[in-house]
Amino acid sequence: MSISAIEELAKSQLPEAQWEWVVGAAEHGRTFRRNIRQFSEFGLRPAVLAGITTPSLKSNWQGTEVASPLVAAPIGHLTQFHESGELGVMEACRDTGTHCVVSMHTRRNLELLSETAGSAGWSYQVYLYSSPDVVAQQIDRAVQLGATSIIVTVDSCHRSPSFGRQRLAWDARKLGQRDEVELPESRDDRVWTWQMLEQLIRRLRIPIVVKGIQFAQDALRARDAGAQAIWLSNHGGRITETDQSLLREIAGVRALVGPETTMIVDGGFRTGSDIAKALLLGASHIALGRPLIYGLVKNGGSGVAEILEIANRELALVLGSLGISDVRNAPKHGAQIFELPNAAAHIGD
Amino acid sequence: MSISAIEELAKSQLPEAQWEWVVGAAEHGRTFRRNIRQFSEFGLRPAVLAGITTPSLKSNWQGTEVASPLVAAPIGHLTQFHESGELGVMEACRDTGTHCVVSMHTRRNLELLSETAGSAGWSYQVYLYSSPDVVAQQIDRAVQLGATSIIVTVDSCHRSPSFGRQRLAWDARKLGQRDEVELPESRDDRVWTWQMLEQLIRRLRIPIVVKGIQFAQDALRARDAGAQAIWLSNHGGRITETDQSLLREIAGVRALVGPETTMIVDGGFRTGSDIAKALLLGASHIALGRPLIYGLVKNGGSGVAEILEIANRELALVLGSLGISDVRNAPKHGAQIFELPNAAAHIGD
Amino acid sequence: MSISAIEELAKSQLPEAQWEWVVGAAEHGRTFRRNIRQFSEFGLRPAVLAGITTPSLKSNWQGTEVASPLVAAPIGHLTQFHESGELGVMEACRDTGTHCVVSMHTRRNLELLSETAGSAGWSYQVYLYSSPDVVAQQIDRAVQLGATSIIVTVDSCHRSPSFGRQRLAWDARKLGQRDEVELPESRDDRVWTWQMLEQLIRRLRIPIVVKGIQFAQDALRARDAGAQAIWLSNHGGRITETDQSLLREIAGVRALVGPETTMIVDGGFRTGSDIAKALLLGASHIALGRPLIYGLVKNGGSGVAEILEIANRELALVLGSLGISDVRNAPKHGAQIFELPNAAAHIGD
Amino acid sequence: MSISAIEELAKSQLPEAQWEWVVGAAEHGRTFRRNIRQFSEFGLRPAVLAGITTPSLKSNWQGTEVASPLVAAPIGHLTQFHESGELGVMEACRDTGTHCVVSMHTRRNLELLSETAGSAGWSYQVYLYSSPDVVAQQIDRAVQLGATSIIVTVDSCHRSPSFGRQRLAWDARKLGQRDEVELPESRDDRVWTWQMLEQLIRRLRIPIVVKGIQFAQDALRARDAGAQAIWLSNHGGRITETDQSLLREIAGVRALVGPETTMIVDGGFRTGSDIAKALLLGASHIALGRPLIYGLVKNGGSGVAEILEIANRELALVLGSLGISDVRNAPKHGAQIFELPNAAAHIGD
């Protein structure tokens, strides 16, 4: 089965308004749909007779060996899709050696999740909703529970409406069980500046990943502020109708920040070739977001594990066809990817 | 609700021929449809952690402070959509601090409209249907009633047929109430030249905006003729099947006329990201045309106010996501907009 | 009414196989459809306040004044669409001051047609089916009857099958009345070379137009062989699936042959803006082909005249909006046409 | 009848899952569909009056004269489509003077096939499933039976799943008769390297063609390893979702390997213009794959011969329209092909 087939299955099982909650994105949703389509705008040139039996997917997340460059992206409110919710995702990550990023909006208790984590470790994602002190407290709790890095999401404080979700209202906060503590009330994320983030990073003793970079200059600012890694993301197209393809930005950001900076990319990845394309362009890790929901809907944690296994299996096949024996060498194969001048010829595919 | 949703609502409430009167455009209507689609040909690059709570939309119309860069474009024959007609639009502008351009084809009495105008002021739009003397008289009347600038529409004297409207005839002149005086009979707009306009401008003591510029050289001619501002417009695609995207012309015209010349742009704007894109490219003001009709059909003047509020609210969110705290700084953020090489990949969106 | 509307009407009145005979083209017919679509790949920039009341369409066909740059393209076998057949077309040309090119495959008698011709004159089109002597005899007959130029069609001796017409057979030769003499039997057009054509041209004392040029170098060869004019045409897409847009070739051919060589272009013209675009790019005359059939089906010669009048009327409006007072000045307005980088965004229009 | 019409016929006669086996390709199948569409991304410029009666299609396969540049691509498991299977293909090749490449997965006995071969000869295709010794034995048997060259397919050892075939399972190995011996069990194709292939080539005394090249550097490696010819192929899009158009790679590979190296291309060829385009870009031979199946389904070996005759007939017409009298001169006509900037305008065609 493919991730797209599991997506179709999930769509058929959810109420229309809940499905719209999943796929609803900023304004008309073009950016969300472009996330999916952008992969057909790049072509691959396979290389043969490289003598590769099984390409190695082993990667490194902030010093910890992980099974593959895949990462579970942070998604909250997951108990509305399956009673296991975020725990199912953590179990799937444990079982597949995948690094798991737990959302600040997790419904399942952080203590429980931390006990479930496997050798690939887990990270905690925070929004900057509150004062630096409160944010630091939230981070401290996660660090004490074993989070090996902190993902700071910085892209969401000016969120455009989704026209699709305006039509079909769905309040995710009211559905599903919760055994995690409630979040603090205040939501002051708009006041945050690069300077405030820099101060926060200096105060903490844990690697910080800045998630939600879409502008090359912001990647430099993040690095200068002390971030260990940069996460390119348009938040699944949910914040602003940018019409931008982040896949097209990877090479430019990589050139700007140099080969040593860790770069995570998310948005629209569904197949092995999708993932391989981003890696060849210079991404270090690929995060899967909505596909985790599709897996949960299908079969709880086992469904999520199935999603991760499919992605890893397909990725290995594409890497093999490209003559890449170790995923860490992907950036050296830049001559095997190119932007298509006639990409639009793929419309409808 | 989005402007597009209100558009759908209006479409469902109007007879087909009247709807065709609204959207019918030159020849096959490709230019009209491109006005809508052109925004997906430009991508935005959001900037984060700028510490912006609420972006300021405050702008300046010919020396008067207005609530936002939005302007109500001149549309006549509005009482066919709601009994309040142009008065509803004026009330909405007053209530939202929007500058209102009253069409020479207004059905509602100019004295009444001028009494209703708010602090953002109003302008009067004329076609050059008659001799310079008659046109000057019409302008004088508006100036005496308080119009702060005059919009001279220059694009309409060679109007191609709309194939859609050829199929479904609709005579807007026969519908709706009229309490404004009738226009003079003569229609000699084809004889007008740049020289005649220059003489008219010299004779008048009020800022003149030339509306209907589509060719960069004409922007220079308008400035040389004494115009205070340039209005880029293809008249909603209603005059000529140009297949041109005016959004693509903004930067070139801006480079030619320099940063000080006021530039208004209309055509196809429906969302916050649409408006933000034109501002980043160099537009000073954005005029909404057909959306005013959709608001009128929904709920008279309150519907128009709803349209303007939606546009302002969405614009503020997009500006915030771009790290722009004051809309007047938008032109400095040129690195955050770019033309998409694969725009066609958006077709169908 | 628009030409496209009359096209729809004709389609609804003809048997499916006969319609396929009209629109069926080489292989999958992409080139035929591109002939229609190519116009949306070029944008126009209108120019205002030029003081033009009615643009002059008057043109010159080989020294004879004609009402407009439009020419009736040669089409044979027309009595299957209306009993008047080619006579209807000639009457329409006479009544509208249009130069008429009579096909060698005319069903109506050449003597009758020549008597009907008006002041705009007529030309005779030949295929090189036979030996130079026989071709010269055919030309001589037409010249004696008053043809003012001869169109030699050179593109048809290697005609690819139309997959559409393979499905729906229609033998045009068996339908409709004939009062013209039969053509000679032999069909040796493949043996003809540029050298043979040059010898034929030297032998004749009448302007020769070479029709069916699609390659810039062939335009030079035609000029060198003594042709007075070059007719760019892909024969309505009927011969070879080239996927080429001839509109894109006009400027290159014009640059190669210089401003003095007469250039006719046909293929896909349906609206005033279509025609204006080709003229701005450098064409001297535009020939209408299939639209003549649509007019015949609607209403015989009167229908054809309606087609020509629509095209002239729409053309004048577009020229006026471009600030062009005389169609002969169109080539000087090259800055007002440009190729769209995102033309595909028009698909579906 | 056209090849596409026979394709439609075959589709209507096969069970859905078997049809999916035929057209099912890697991941979403975009690459397979692009194989078909890529031809509309290149335009042709016909040349007239070249005095060509019938273009010569005669070509040369490794020293043997063949009727045309067409080659029958290797396809196995053919008895599921018609009882004659690979024998039908061989008979069609014999009857049309086409060189036939027999798949290692042939169901029909190699001795029988070799006895049937005509003057255009046949080749044998192998996968590198086994140790060099076993592969050499397989090749030896074919050589002893009269194969004039060996095609080594190198692209298939990392095959991505087909999402279409995941939905509709079809086990081709269980259908149709077999009178050929079974293949060896071991499948070690992933261990093969360029060095191993070079050693194998040195050991053999027969021309070797490397099939499955998609990367220009691999074409050089193949030549350096001793290959006599290079076969550009993405295996009908069945291995990896590359989104690449191999048609766009031909000119680059030709420039790299020089004019003397034989280059075969397959993938998506259905019409005369498709084939002509690849030849103008620099291909030496065009291989037909799936169309052979369509012919078999329609009418066994006679159907395959019909496919080959259609392709040859259409090719001759397109070459004639391009002014090419001998297919071997096609590469000299490079000015008559060009990449379309607006290819996407063809979508839907």
PDB file of N, CA, C and O in Angstrom, chain B residues 27-28 30 33-34 37 41 158-159 163 166 190 192-194 214-215 218 240 242-244 248-249 339 344 347, chain C residues 1-2 4 43-49 51-53 271-273 277 314 317 320-321 340-342 344-346 349:
ATOM      1  N   GLU B  27     -14.193  39.939 -25.392  1.00  0.00           N
ATOM      2  CA  GLU B  27     -14.063  38.709 -26.181  1.00  0.00           C
ATOM      3  C   GLU B  27     -14.349  37.474 -25.315  1.00  0.00           C
ATOM      4  O   GLU B  27     -15.421  37.343 -24.730  1.00  0.00           O
ATOM      5  N   HIS B  28     -13.394  36.538 -25.231  1.00  0.00           N
ATOM      6  CA  HIS B  28     -13.657  35.293 -24.507  1.00  0.00           C
ATOM      7  C   HIS B  28     -13.536  35.438 -22.992  1.00  0.00           C
ATOM      8  O   HIS B  28     -13.764  34.467 -22.265  1.00  0.00           O
ATOM      9  N   ARG B  30     -10.775  35.846 -21.266  1.00  0.00           N
ATOM     10  CA  ARG B  30      -9.531  35.318 -20.697  1.00  0.00           C
ATOM     11  C   ARG B  30      -8.835  36.337 -19.799  1.00  0.00           C
ATOM     12  O   ARG B  30      -8.276  35.997 -18.767  1.00  0.00           O
ATOM     13  N   ARG B  33     -10.395  36.486 -16.452  1.00  0.00           N
ATOM     14  CA  ARG B  33     -10.046  35.325 -15.615  1.00  0.00           C
ATOM     15  C   ARG B  33      -8.577  35.386 -15.197  1.00  0.00           C
ATOM     16  O   ARG B  33      -8.221  34.962 -14.109  1.00  0.00           O
ATOM     17  N   ARG B  34      -7.741  35.939 -16.084  1.00  0.00           N
ATOM     18  CA  ARG B  34      -6.327  36.051 -15.704  1.00  0.00           C
ATOM     19  C   ARG B  34      -6.154  37.044 -14.554  1.00  0.00           C
ATOM     20  O   ARG B  34      -5.240  36.899 -13.746  1.00  0.00           O
ATOM     21  N   ARG B  37      -6.371  34.920 -11.666  1.00  0.00           N
ATOM     22  CA  ARG B  37      -5.331  33.902 -11.545  1.00  0.00           C
ATOM     23  C   ARG B  37      -3.928  34.455 -11.363  1.00  0.00           C
ATOM     24  O   ARG B  37      -3.027  33.734 -10.942  1.00  0.00           O
ATOM     25  N   GLU B  41       0.869  33.457  -9.712  1.00  0.00           N
ATOM     26  CA  GLU B  41       2.122  33.454 -10.470  1.00  0.00           C
ATOM     27  C   GLU B  41       3.263  34.128  -9.699  1.00  0.00           C
ATOM     28  O   GLU B  41       4.384  34.200 -10.197  1.00  0.00           O
ATOM     29  N   HIS B 158     -12.605  52.334 -27.008  1.00  0.00           N
ATOM     30  CA  HIS B 158     -12.646  51.278 -28.038  1.00  0.00           C
ATOM     31  C   HIS B 158     -12.890  49.951 -27.329  1.00  0.00           C
ATOM     32  O   HIS B 158     -11.955  49.225 -27.030  1.00  0.00           O
ATOM     33  N   ARG B 159     -14.115  49.659 -27.018  1.00  0.00           N
ATOM     34  CA  ARG B 159     -14.458  48.519 -26.186  1.00  0.00           C
ATOM     35  C   ARG B 159     -14.841  47.309 -27.041  1.00  0.00           C
ATOM     36  O   ARG B 159     -15.817  47.355 -27.800  1.00  0.00           O
ATOM     37  N   PHE B 163     -18.195  38.234 -25.569  1.00  0.00           N
ATOM     38  CA  PHE B 163     -18.956  37.143 -26.201  1.00  0.00           C
ATOM     39  C   PHE B 163     -19.986  36.568 -25.229  1.00  0.00           C
ATOM     40  O   PHE B 163     -21.055  36.118 -25.635  1.00  0.00           O
ATOM     41  N   GLN B 166     -22.864  38.902 -25.324  1.00  0.00           N
ATOM     42  CA  GLN B 166     -23.607  38.787 -26.591  1.00  0.00           C
ATOM     43  C   GLN B 166     -24.651  37.675 -26.495  1.00  0.00           C
ATOM     44  O   GLN B 166     -25.718  37.759 -27.089  1.00  0.00           O
ATOM     45  N   ARG B 190     -13.561  59.438 -28.022  1.00  0.00           N
ATOM     46  CA  ARG B 190     -12.460  59.008 -28.900  1.00  0.00           C
ATOM     47  C   ARG B 190     -11.582  60.162 -29.392  1.00  0.00           C
ATOM     48  O   ARG B 190     -10.475  59.921 -29.855  1.00  0.00           O
ATOM     49  N   TRP B 192     -10.334  62.556 -27.641  1.00  0.00           N
ATOM     50  CA  TRP B 192      -9.406  63.054 -26.618  1.00  0.00           C
ATOM     51  C   TRP B 192      -7.971  62.574 -26.849  1.00  0.00           C
ATOM     52  O   TRP B 192      -7.721  61.428 -27.189  1.00  0.00           O
ATOM     53  N   THR B 193      -7.040  63.515 -26.601  1.00  0.00           N
ATOM     54  CA  THR B 193      -5.606  63.205 -26.718  1.00  0.00           C
ATOM     55  C   THR B 193      -4.913  63.576 -25.403  1.00  0.00           C
ATOM     56  O   THR B 193      -5.495  64.241 -24.540  1.00  0.00           O
ATOM     57  N   TRP B 194      -3.653  63.165 -25.289  1.00  0.00           N
ATOM     58  CA  TRP B 194      -2.865  63.533 -24.108  1.00  0.00           C
ATOM     59  C   TRP B 194      -2.783  65.057 -23.981  1.00  0.00           C
ATOM     60  O   TRP B 194      -2.826  65.601 -22.879  1.00  0.00           O
ATOM     61  N   GLN B 214      -2.063  50.873 -18.999  1.00  0.00           N
ATOM     62  CA  GLN B 214      -1.621  49.483 -19.127  1.00  0.00           C
ATOM     63  C   GLN B 214      -0.260  49.378 -19.811  1.00  0.00           C
ATOM     64  O   GLN B 214       0.215  48.272 -20.056  1.00  0.00           O
ATOM     65  N   PHE B 215       0.315  50.509 -20.146  1.00  0.00           N
ATOM     66  CA  PHE B 215       1.536  50.539 -20.949  1.00  0.00           C
ATOM     67  C   PHE B 215       2.477  51.505 -20.220  1.00  0.00           C
ATOM     68  O   PHE B 215       2.108  52.653 -19.943  1.00  0.00           O
ATOM     69  N   ASP B 218       2.754  55.024 -21.227  1.00  0.00           N
ATOM     70  CA  ASP B 218       1.588  55.857 -20.922  1.00  0.00           C
ATOM     71  C   ASP B 218       1.643  56.386 -19.494  1.00  0.00           C
ATOM     72  O   ASP B 218       1.101  57.472 -19.211  1.00  0.00           O
ATOM     73  N   THR B 240     -10.526  45.191 -23.614  1.00  0.00           N
ATOM     74  CA  THR B 240      -9.731  44.541 -24.660  1.00  0.00           C
ATOM     75  C   THR B 240      -9.200  43.211 -24.126  1.00  0.00           C
ATOM     76  O   THR B 240      -8.834  43.112 -22.956  1.00  0.00           O
ATOM     77  N   THR B 242      -6.474  41.471 -23.631  1.00  0.00           N
ATOM     78  CA  THR B 242      -5.023  41.689 -23.691  1.00  0.00           C
ATOM     79  C   THR B 242      -4.224  40.464 -23.297  1.00  0.00           C
ATOM     80  O   THR B 242      -3.046  40.367 -23.629  1.00  0.00           O
ATOM     81  N   ASP B 243      -4.808  39.565 -22.528  1.00  0.00           N
ATOM     82  CA  ASP B 243      -4.076  38.416 -21.967  1.00  0.00           C
ATOM     83  C   ASP B 243      -2.908  38.865 -21.088  1.00  0.00           C
ATOM     84  O   ASP B 243      -2.032  38.062 -20.766  1.00  0.00           O
ATOM     85  N   GLN B 244      -2.928  40.123 -20.723  1.00  0.00           N
ATOM     86  CA  GLN B 244      -1.835  40.660 -19.917  1.00  0.00           C
ATOM     87  C   GLN B 244      -2.160  40.547 -18.431  1.00  0.00           C
ATOM     88  O   GLN B 244      -3.314  40.645 -18.028  1.00  0.00           O
ATOM     89  N   ARG B 248       2.235  41.834 -13.266  1.00  0.00           N
ATOM     90  CA  ARG B 248       3.591  41.732 -13.797  1.00  0.00           C
ATOM     91  C   ARG B 248       4.141  43.068 -14.287  1.00  0.00           C
ATOM     92  O   ARG B 248       5.340  43.188 -14.541  1.00  0.00           O
ATOM     93  N   GLU B 249       3.270  44.059 -14.437  1.00  0.00           N
ATOM     94  CA  GLU B 249       3.722  45.354 -14.944  1.00  0.00           C
ATOM     95  C   GLU B 249       4.063  46.328 -13.812  1.00  0.00           C
ATOM     96  O   GLU B 249       4.720  47.351 -14.054  1.00  0.00           O
ATOM     97  N   GLU B 339       8.627  36.074  -9.004  1.00  0.00           N
ATOM     98  CA  GLU B 339       7.749  35.478 -10.010  1.00  0.00           C
ATOM     99  C   GLU B 339       8.059  33.991 -10.111  1.00  0.00           C
ATOM    100  O   GLU B 339       9.210  33.576 -10.174  1.00  0.00           O
ATOM    101  N   ALA B 344       2.241  27.736 -13.866  1.00  0.00           N
ATOM    102  CA  ALA B 344       1.131  26.982 -14.440  1.00  0.00           C
ATOM    103  C   ALA B 344       0.776  25.767 -13.609  1.00  0.00           C
ATOM    104  O   ALA B 344      -0.312  25.229 -13.718  1.00  0.00           O
ATOM    105  N   ILE B 347      -2.619  25.743 -12.054  1.00  0.00           N
ATOM    106  CA  ILE B 347      -3.888  25.741 -12.781  1.00  0.00           C
ATOM    107  C   ILE B 347      -4.889  24.829 -12.102  1.00  0.00           C
ATOM    108  O   ILE B 347      -4.562  23.756 -11.646  1.00  0.00           O
TER     109      ILE B 347
ATOM    110  N   MET C   1     -22.953  38.847 -32.520  1.00  0.00           N
ATOM    111  CA  MET C   1     -22.500  37.447 -32.474  1.00  0.00           C
ATOM    112  C   MET C   1     -20.995  37.385 -32.735  1.00  0.00           C
ATOM    113  O   MET C   1     -20.455  38.209 -33.464  1.00  0.00           O
ATOM    114  N   SER C   2     -20.326  36.397 -32.164  1.00  0.00           N
ATOM    115  CA  SER C   2     -18.892  36.231 -32.382  1.00  0.00           C
ATOM    116  C   SER C   2     -18.649  35.097 -33.377  1.00  0.00           C
ATOM    117  O   SER C   2     -19.528  34.260 -33.623  1.00  0.00           O
ATOM    118  N   SER C   4     -16.758  32.633 -32.865  1.00  0.00           N
ATOM    119  CA  SER C   4     -16.816  31.390 -32.087  1.00  0.00           C
ATOM    120  C   SER C   4     -18.252  30.921 -31.891  1.00  0.00           C
ATOM    121  O   SER C   4     -18.522  29.717 -31.885  1.00  0.00           O
ATOM    122  N   GLY C  43       0.700  38.761 -24.922  1.00  0.00           N
ATOM    123  CA  GLY C  43      -0.054  39.810 -24.243  1.00  0.00           C
ATOM    124  C   GLY C  43       0.029  41.121 -25.005  1.00  0.00           C
ATOM    125  O   GLY C  43       0.997  41.385 -25.726  1.00  0.00           O
ATOM    126  N   LEU C  44      -1.027  41.928 -24.858  1.00  0.00           N
ATOM    127  CA  LEU C  44      -1.091  43.250 -25.477  1.00  0.00           C
ATOM    128  C   LEU C  44      -1.045  44.329 -24.402  1.00  0.00           C
ATOM    129  O   LEU C  44      -1.569  44.140 -23.315  1.00  0.00           O
ATOM    130  N   ARG C  45      -0.423  45.449 -24.755  1.00  0.00           N
ATOM    131  CA  ARG C  45      -0.408  46.604 -23.861  1.00  0.00           C
ATOM    132  C   ARG C  45      -1.126  47.761 -24.557  1.00  0.00           C
ATOM    133  O   ARG C  45      -0.546  48.436 -25.408  1.00  0.00           O
ATOM    134  N   PRO C  46      -2.386  48.004 -24.192  1.00  0.00           N
ATOM    135  CA  PRO C  46      -3.133  49.106 -24.807  1.00  0.00           C
ATOM    136  C   PRO C  46      -2.484  50.463 -24.535  1.00  0.00           C
ATOM    137  O   PRO C  46      -1.819  50.652 -23.523  1.00  0.00           O
ATOM    138  N   ALA C  47      -2.694  51.396 -25.456  1.00  0.00           N
ATOM    139  CA  ALA C  47      -2.219  52.777 -25.301  1.00  0.00           C
ATOM    140  C   ALA C  47      -3.421  53.705 -25.436  1.00  0.00           C
ATOM    141  O   ALA C  47      -4.245  53.527 -26.340  1.00  0.00           O
ATOM    142  N   VAL C  48      -3.509  54.678 -24.561  1.00  0.00           N
ATOM    143  CA  VAL C  48      -4.727  55.477 -24.449  1.00  0.00           C
ATOM    144  C   VAL C  48      -4.537  56.897 -24.972  1.00  0.00           C
ATOM    145  O   VAL C  48      -3.419  57.335 -25.251  1.00  0.00           O
ATOM    146  N   LEU C  49      -5.647  57.605 -25.097  1.00  0.00           N
ATOM    147  CA  LEU C  49      -5.660  59.034 -25.430  1.00  0.00           C
ATOM    148  C   LEU C  49      -4.922  59.342 -26.732  1.00  0.00           C
ATOM    149  O   LEU C  49      -4.217  60.346 -26.851  1.00  0.00           O
ATOM    150  N   GLY C  51      -6.515  59.830 -29.539  1.00  0.00           N
ATOM    151  CA  GLY C  51      -7.367  60.648 -30.391  1.00  0.00           C
ATOM    152  C   GLY C  51      -7.842  59.959 -31.652  1.00  0.00           C
ATOM    153  O   GLY C  51      -8.040  60.591 -32.693  1.00  0.00           O
ATOM    154  N   ILE C  52      -8.051  58.653 -31.550  1.00  0.00           N
ATOM    155  CA  ILE C  52      -8.463  57.874 -32.731  1.00  0.00           C
ATOM    156  C   ILE C  52      -9.967  57.682 -32.722  1.00  0.00           C
ATOM    157  O   ILE C  52     -10.512  57.079 -31.804  1.00  0.00           O
ATOM    158  N   THR C  53     -10.642  58.171 -33.767  1.00  0.00           N
ATOM    159  CA  THR C  53     -12.090  57.916 -33.820  1.00  0.00           C
ATOM    160  C   THR C  53     -12.360  56.528 -34.390  1.00  0.00           C
ATOM    161  O   THR C  53     -12.903  55.671 -33.708  1.00  0.00           O
ATOM    162  N   THR C 271     -10.770  36.183 -33.487  1.00  0.00           N
ATOM    163  CA  THR C 271     -11.215  37.424 -32.839  1.00  0.00           C
ATOM    164  C   THR C 271     -10.345  38.597 -33.268  1.00  0.00           C
ATOM    165  O   THR C 271      -9.252  38.414 -33.819  1.00  0.00           O
ATOM    166  N   GLY C 272     -10.830  39.779 -32.949  1.00  0.00           N
ATOM    167  CA  GLY C 272     -10.076  40.983 -33.237  1.00  0.00           C
ATOM    168  C   GLY C 272      -8.710  40.996 -32.575  1.00  0.00           C
ATOM    169  O   GLY C 272      -7.719  41.420 -33.175  1.00  0.00           O
ATOM    170  N   SER C 273      -8.627  40.515 -31.350  1.00  0.00           N
ATOM    171  CA  SER C 273      -7.322  40.534 -30.683  1.00  0.00           C
ATOM    172  C   SER C 273      -6.378  39.516 -31.311  1.00  0.00           C
ATOM    173  O   SER C 273      -5.171  39.756 -31.397  1.00  0.00           O
ATOM    174  N   LYS C 277      -2.793  40.786 -32.832  1.00  0.00           N
ATOM    175  CA  LYS C 277      -1.515  40.256 -32.344  1.00  0.00           C
ATOM    176  C   LYS C 277      -0.593  39.903 -33.502  1.00  0.00           C
ATOM    177  O   LYS C 277       0.601  40.219 -33.494  1.00  0.00           O
ATOM    178  N   GLU C 314     -14.273  43.855 -34.904  1.00  0.00           N
ATOM    179  CA  GLU C 314     -13.496  43.577 -33.691  1.00  0.00           C
ATOM    180  C   GLU C 314     -12.049  44.060 -33.828  1.00  0.00           C
ATOM    181  O   GLU C 314     -11.466  44.577 -32.884  1.00  0.00           O
ATOM    182  N   LEU C 317     -11.712  47.756 -33.179  1.00  0.00           N
ATOM    183  CA  LEU C 317     -11.799  48.106 -31.755  1.00  0.00           C
ATOM    184  C   LEU C 317     -10.479  47.830 -31.038  1.00  0.00           C
ATOM    185  O   LEU C 317     -10.017  48.625 -30.217  1.00  0.00           O
ATOM    186  N   GLY C 320      -7.903  50.395 -32.092  1.00  0.00           N
ATOM    187  CA  GLY C 320      -8.185  51.659 -31.412  1.00  0.00           C
ATOM    188  C   GLY C 320      -7.675  51.643 -29.980  1.00  0.00           C
ATOM    189  O   GLY C 320      -7.058  52.600 -29.510  1.00  0.00           O
ATOM    190  N   SER C 321      -7.909  50.530 -29.283  1.00  0.00           N
ATOM    191  CA  SER C 321      -7.461  50.468 -27.879  1.00  0.00           C
ATOM    192  C   SER C 321      -5.944  50.458 -27.779  1.00  0.00           C
ATOM    193  O   SER C 321      -5.381  50.799 -26.740  1.00  0.00           O
ATOM    194  N   LEU C 340       4.134  35.833 -23.314  1.00  0.00           N
ATOM    195  CA  LEU C 340       3.868  35.607 -21.894  1.00  0.00           C
ATOM    196  C   LEU C 340       4.732  34.480 -21.363  1.00  0.00           C
ATOM    197  O   LEU C 340       4.736  33.387 -21.936  1.00  0.00           O
ATOM    198  N   PRO C 341       5.415  34.694 -20.269  1.00  0.00           N
ATOM    199  CA  PRO C 341       6.208  33.604 -19.713  1.00  0.00           C
ATOM    200  C   PRO C 341       5.330  32.539 -19.073  1.00  0.00           C
ATOM    201  O   PRO C 341       5.703  31.393 -18.969  1.00  0.00           O
ATOM    202  N   ASN C 342       4.165  32.932 -18.640  1.00  0.00           N
ATOM    203  CA  ASN C 342       3.298  31.988 -17.931  1.00  0.00           C
ATOM    204  C   ASN C 342       2.044  31.680 -18.716  1.00  0.00           C
ATOM    205  O   ASN C 342       0.965  31.562 -18.153  1.00  0.00           O
ATOM    206  N   ALA C 344       0.792  29.229 -19.939  1.00  0.00           N
ATOM    207  CA  ALA C 344       0.015  28.035 -19.632  1.00  0.00           C
ATOM    208  C   ALA C 344      -1.059  28.315 -18.605  1.00  0.00           C
ATOM    209  O   ALA C 344      -2.022  27.575 -18.481  1.00  0.00           O
ATOM    210  N   ALA C 345      -0.887  29.403 -17.872  1.00  0.00           N
ATOM    211  CA  ALA C 345      -1.904  29.750 -16.889  1.00  0.00           C
ATOM    212  C   ALA C 345      -3.254  30.009 -17.545  1.00  0.00           C
ATOM    213  O   ALA C 345      -4.264  30.119 -16.869  1.00  0.00           O
ATOM    214  N   HIS C 346      -3.250  30.070 -18.858  1.00  0.00           N
ATOM    215  CA  HIS C 346      -4.498  30.323 -19.563  1.00  0.00           C
ATOM    216  C   HIS C 346      -5.221  29.040 -19.968  1.00  0.00           C
ATOM    217  O   HIS C 346      -6.314  29.110 -20.516  1.00  0.00           O
ATOM    218  N   ASP C 349      -9.049  28.186 -20.849  1.00  0.00           N
ATOM    219  CA  ASP C 349      -9.777  29.369 -21.321  1.00  0.00           C
ATOM    220  C   ASP C 349     -10.169  29.185 -22.785  1.00  0.00           C
ATOM    221  O   ASP C 349      -9.492  28.535 -23.527  1.00  0.00           O
TER     222      ASP C 349
END
